[in-house]
PDB file of C-alpha atoms in Angstrom:
ATOM      1  CA  MET A   9     -59.871 134.778 -67.833  1.00 84.00           C
ATOM      2  CA  TYR A  10     -58.510 132.301 -70.422  1.00 96.00           C
ATOM      3  CA  LYS A  11     -54.843 131.450 -69.846  1.00 97.00           C
ATOM      4  CA  LYS A  12     -54.517 128.420 -72.127  1.00 98.00           C
ATOM      5  CA  ILE A  13     -56.328 128.664 -75.470  1.00 98.00           C
ATOM      6  CA  LEU A  14     -56.413 126.276 -78.412  1.00 98.00           C
ATOM      7  CA  VAL A  15     -57.325 127.572 -81.861  1.00 98.00           C
ATOM      8  CA  ALA A  16     -57.646 125.118 -84.740  1.00 95.00           C
ATOM      9  CA  VAL A  17     -56.823 126.597 -88.140  1.00 94.00           C
ATOM     10  CA  ASP A  18     -56.814 125.476 -91.758  1.00 89.00           C
ATOM     11  CA  GLY A  19     -55.839 128.697 -93.517  1.00 86.00           C
ATOM     12  CA  SER A  20     -59.397 129.600 -94.530  1.00 86.00           C
ATOM     13  CA  ALA A  21     -60.916 133.039 -93.950  1.00 88.00           C
ATOM     14  CA  ASN A  22     -62.999 131.639 -91.085  1.00 89.00           C
ATOM     15  CA  SER A  23     -59.985 130.136 -89.377  1.00 89.00           C
ATOM     16  CA  ARG A  24     -58.105 133.445 -89.769  1.00 93.00           C
ATOM     17  CA  ARG A  25     -60.998 135.166 -87.993  1.00 94.00           C
ATOM     18  CA  ALA A  26     -60.873 132.480 -85.294  1.00 95.00           C
ATOM     19  CA  ALA A  27     -57.134 133.094 -84.860  1.00 97.00           C
ATOM     20  CA  GLU A  28     -57.671 136.863 -84.662  1.00 97.00           C
ATOM     21  CA  HIS A  29     -60.299 136.340 -81.976  1.00 97.00           C
ATOM     22  CA  ALA A  30     -57.977 133.987 -80.074  1.00 98.00           C
ATOM     23  CA  ALA A  31     -55.225 136.621 -80.234  1.00 98.00           C
ATOM     24  CA  TYR A  32     -57.633 139.278 -78.975  1.00 97.00           C
ATOM     25  CA  LEU A  33     -58.842 137.148 -76.037  1.00 97.00           C
ATOM     26  CA  ALA A  34     -55.282 136.141 -75.120  1.00 98.00           C
ATOM     27  CA  SER A  35     -54.169 139.780 -75.198  1.00 97.00           C
ATOM     28  CA  LEU A  36     -56.678 140.528 -72.428  1.00 97.00           C
ATOM     29  CA  THR A  37     -55.014 138.116 -69.985  1.00 96.00           C
ATOM     30  CA  PRO A  38     -51.349 138.599 -69.030  1.00 96.00           C
ATOM     31  CA  GLY A  39     -49.418 135.377 -69.480  1.00 96.00           C
ATOM     32  CA  ALA A  40     -52.001 133.742 -71.722  1.00 98.00           C
ATOM     33  CA  VAL A  41     -50.684 131.248 -74.263  1.00 98.00           C
ATOM     34  CA  VAL A  42     -52.351 130.111 -77.478  1.00 98.00           C
ATOM     35  CA  ASN A  43     -51.726 126.767 -79.152  1.00 98.00           C
ATOM     36  CA  VAL A  44     -52.399 127.076 -82.891  1.00 97.00           C
ATOM     37  CA  LEU A  45     -53.289 123.639 -84.231  1.00 96.00           C
ATOM     38  CA  TYR A  46     -52.997 122.910 -87.958  1.00 94.00           C
ATOM     39  CA  ILE A  47     -54.089 119.475 -89.170  1.00 91.00           C
ATOM     40  CA  LEU A  48     -52.567 117.843 -92.237  1.00 87.00           C
ATOM     41  CA  GLU A  49     -55.060 115.439 -93.727  1.00 80.00           C
ATOM     42  CA  TYR A  50     -52.950 112.524 -94.941  1.00 64.00           C
ATOM     43  CA  ASP A  51     -55.343 111.431 -97.734  1.00 59.00           C
ATOM     44  CA  ARG A  52     -55.725 114.964 -99.095  1.00 49.00           C
ATOM     45  CA  THR A  53     -51.982 115.665 -98.922  1.00 45.00           C
ATOM     46  CA  ARG A  54     -51.163 112.376-100.620  1.00 47.00           C
ATOM     47  CA  SER A  55     -53.647 112.954-103.471  1.00 47.00           C
ATOM     48  CA  ASP A  56     -52.388 116.527-103.924  1.00 46.00           C
ATOM     49  CA  VAL A  57     -48.833 115.264-104.267  1.00 46.00           C
ATOM     50  CA  LEU A  58     -49.841 112.493-106.655  1.00 47.00           C
ATOM     51  CA  TYR A  59     -52.104 114.530-108.913  1.00 51.00           C
ATOM     52  CA  ASN A  60     -51.544 118.235-108.536  1.00 55.00           C
ATOM     53  CA  ALA A  61     -48.281 119.459-107.158  1.00 51.00           C
ATOM     54  CA  LYS A  62     -44.854 118.672-105.845  1.00 52.00           C
ATOM     55  CA  SER A  63     -44.311 118.203-102.135  1.00 53.00           C
ATOM     56  CA  ASP A  64     -42.217 121.395-101.960  1.00 51.00           C
ATOM     57  CA  ASP A  65     -45.031 123.431-103.536  1.00 51.00           C
ATOM     58  CA  LEU A  66     -47.503 122.089-100.970  1.00 52.00           C
ATOM     59  CA  HIS A  67     -45.126 122.973 -98.142  1.00 58.00           C
ATOM     60  CA  ILE A  68     -44.833 126.555 -99.447  1.00 69.00           C
ATOM     61  CA  ASP A  69     -48.621 126.793 -99.864  1.00 69.00           C
ATOM     62  CA  ARG A  70     -49.133 125.583 -96.280  1.00 72.00           C
ATOM     63  CA  LYS A  71     -46.639 128.139 -94.954  1.00 77.00           C
ATOM     64  CA  ASN A  72     -48.371 130.923 -96.917  1.00 82.00           C
ATOM     65  CA  LYS A  73     -51.721 129.971 -95.374  1.00 83.00           C
ATOM     66  CA  LEU A  74     -50.250 130.217 -91.886  1.00 91.00           C
ATOM     67  CA  VAL A  75     -48.490 133.588 -92.296  1.00 93.00           C
ATOM     68  CA  PRO A  76     -51.601 135.778 -91.682  1.00 93.00           C
ATOM     69  CA  ILE A  77     -52.569 133.592 -88.743  1.00 94.00           C
ATOM     70  CA  GLU A  78     -49.152 133.968 -87.114  1.00 95.00           C
ATOM     71  CA  GLU A  79     -49.228 137.715 -87.814  1.00 95.00           C
ATOM     72  CA  ALA A  80     -52.442 138.017 -85.796  1.00 95.00           C
ATOM     73  CA  PHE A  81     -50.556 136.884 -82.699  1.00 97.00           C
ATOM     74  CA  ALA A  82     -47.432 138.900 -83.432  1.00 96.00           C
ATOM     75  CA  GLN A  83     -49.459 142.118 -83.830  1.00 96.00           C
ATOM     76  CA  ARG A  84     -50.916 141.699 -80.341  1.00 96.00           C
ATOM     77  CA  ASN A  85     -47.664 140.413 -78.771  1.00 96.00           C
ATOM     78  CA  VAL A  86     -49.377 137.177 -77.783  1.00 97.00           C
ATOM     79  CA  THR A  87     -47.335 134.085 -77.021  1.00 97.00           C
ATOM     80  CA  TYR A  88     -48.337 131.225 -79.307  1.00 97.00           C
ATOM     81  CA  GLU A  89     -47.074 127.835 -80.390  1.00 97.00           C
ATOM     82  CA  LEU A  90     -47.791 126.372 -83.820  1.00 95.00           C
ATOM     83  CA  ILE A  91     -48.531 122.650 -83.650  1.00 95.00           C
ATOM     84  CA  ILE A  92     -48.919 120.544 -86.783  1.00 92.00           C
ATOM     85  CA  LYS A  93     -50.630 117.147 -86.527  1.00 93.00           C
ATOM     86  CA  HIS A  94     -51.574 114.528 -89.107  1.00 91.00           C
ATOM     87  CA  GLY A  95     -55.063 113.055 -89.236  1.00 92.00           C
ATOM     88  CA  GLU A  96     -58.718 113.747 -89.779  1.00 91.00           C
ATOM     89  CA  PRO A  97     -59.464 117.269 -88.487  1.00 90.00           C
ATOM     90  CA  GLY A  98     -62.463 116.647 -86.188  1.00 91.00           C
ATOM     91  CA  PRO A  99     -61.168 113.687 -84.195  1.00 94.00           C
ATOM     92  CA  THR A 100     -57.593 115.015 -84.132  1.00 96.00           C
ATOM     93  CA  ILE A 101     -58.698 118.353 -82.679  1.00 96.00           C
ATOM     94  CA  VAL A 102     -60.902 116.611 -80.096  1.00 97.00           C
ATOM     95  CA  ILE A 103     -58.140 114.250 -78.947  1.00 98.00           C
ATOM     96  CA  PHE A 104     -55.574 117.059 -78.733  1.00 98.00           C
ATOM     97  CA  ALA A 105     -57.958 119.425 -76.920  1.00 98.00           C
ATOM     98  CA  ASN A 106     -59.143 116.843 -74.399  1.00 98.00           C
ATOM     99  CA  SER A 107     -55.642 115.655 -73.583  1.00 98.00           C
ATOM    100  CA  ASN A 108     -54.180 119.126 -72.918  1.00 97.00           C
ATOM    101  CA  ASP A 109     -56.540 120.778 -70.428  1.00 95.00           C
ATOM    102  CA  PHE A 110     -57.377 123.987 -72.341  1.00 98.00           C
ATOM    103  CA  ASP A 111     -59.468 126.780 -70.848  1.00 98.00           C
ATOM    104  CA  LEU A 112     -61.032 127.512 -74.243  1.00 98.00           C
ATOM    105  CA  VAL A 113     -61.065 125.943 -77.710  1.00 98.00           C
ATOM    106  CA  ILE A 114     -61.756 128.169 -80.727  1.00 97.00           C
ATOM    107  CA  VAL A 115     -62.638 126.957 -84.220  1.00 94.00           C
ATOM    108  CA  GLY A 116     -63.896 128.653 -87.336  1.00 90.00           C
ATOM    109  CA  SER A 117     -67.196 127.679 -88.884  1.00 84.00           C
ATOM    110  CA  ARG A 118     -67.174 126.705 -92.528  1.00 74.00           C
ATOM    111  CA  GLY A 119     -70.706 127.948 -93.026  1.00 56.00           C
ATOM    112  CA  LEU A 120     -72.401 124.759 -94.175  1.00 53.00           C
ATOM    113  CA  ASN A 121     -76.140 124.989 -94.686  1.00 54.00           C
ATOM    114  CA  SER A 122     -78.332 122.702 -92.552  1.00 57.00           C
ATOM    115  CA  PHE A 123     -78.568 120.001 -95.211  1.00 52.00           C
ATOM    116  CA  GLN A 124     -74.802 119.932 -95.824  1.00 48.00           C
ATOM    117  CA  GLU A 125     -74.130 119.802 -92.096  1.00 51.00           C
ATOM    118  CA  MET A 126     -76.658 116.990 -91.610  1.00 49.00           C
ATOM    119  CA  VAL A 127     -75.167 114.913 -94.431  1.00 43.00           C
ATOM    120  CA  LEU A 128     -71.477 115.774 -94.071  1.00 44.00           C
ATOM    121  CA  GLY A 129     -71.211 116.909 -90.497  1.00 53.00           C
ATOM    122  CA  SER A 130     -68.877 119.764 -89.722  1.00 82.00           C
ATOM    123  CA  VAL A 131     -65.590 119.921 -87.901  1.00 87.00           C
ATOM    124  CA  SER A 132     -66.842 122.733 -85.662  1.00 88.00           C
ATOM    125  CA  HIS A 133     -69.959 120.732 -84.744  1.00 86.00           C
ATOM    126  CA  LYS A 134     -67.883 117.622 -83.922  1.00 89.00           C
ATOM    127  CA  VAL A 135     -65.499 119.687 -81.817  1.00 93.00           C
ATOM    128  CA  ALA A 136     -68.282 121.491 -79.941  1.00 91.00           C
ATOM    129  CA  LYS A 137     -70.007 118.205 -79.224  1.00 92.00           C
ATOM    130  CA  ARG A 138     -66.965 116.225 -78.019  1.00 96.00           C
ATOM    131  CA  VAL A 139     -64.454 118.627 -76.450  1.00 97.00           C
ATOM    132  CA  THR A 140     -64.742 118.930 -72.668  1.00 97.00           C
ATOM    133  CA  ALA A 141     -63.554 122.581 -72.522  1.00 98.00           C
ATOM    134  CA  PRO A 142     -65.763 125.508 -73.562  1.00 98.00           C
ATOM    135  CA  VAL A 143     -65.808 125.873 -77.360  1.00 96.00           C
ATOM    136  CA  LEU A 144     -66.158 129.126 -79.260  1.00 95.00           C
ATOM    137  CA  ILE A 145     -67.186 128.876 -82.928  1.00 92.00           C
ATOM    138  CA  VAL A 146     -66.285 131.954 -84.997  1.00 91.00           C
ATOM    139  CA  LYS A 147     -68.109 132.736 -88.253  1.00 84.00           C
TER     140      LYS A 147
END
């Protein structure tokens, strides 16, 4: 089945569901490994530090977002590696996925309506369109 899985997460409810599904699929295949990719958007992080919070508070908030995601893998005894990258989510996920030969890439859907998706685009749509591996979008 799938031995090398990438799941992109941002701490949202949809990405937690994506992580839970990745853990489930990996638990079905002995020796499967999941790479959990979390993207730090430089512009958003910088504006948060400047206007809203201290850097330490943001680090704690980020860790708190990742706890339930890591627990999903621990509960199923699935081997995973947390990878943190800086950049714009869509292109960063695509570059990482295409350069690491994954069997499956899993992303959560943010649930944009058709107009929002047409105007803004969505990370899941960009990933599905540009990643060479099969992509599973979890709602």
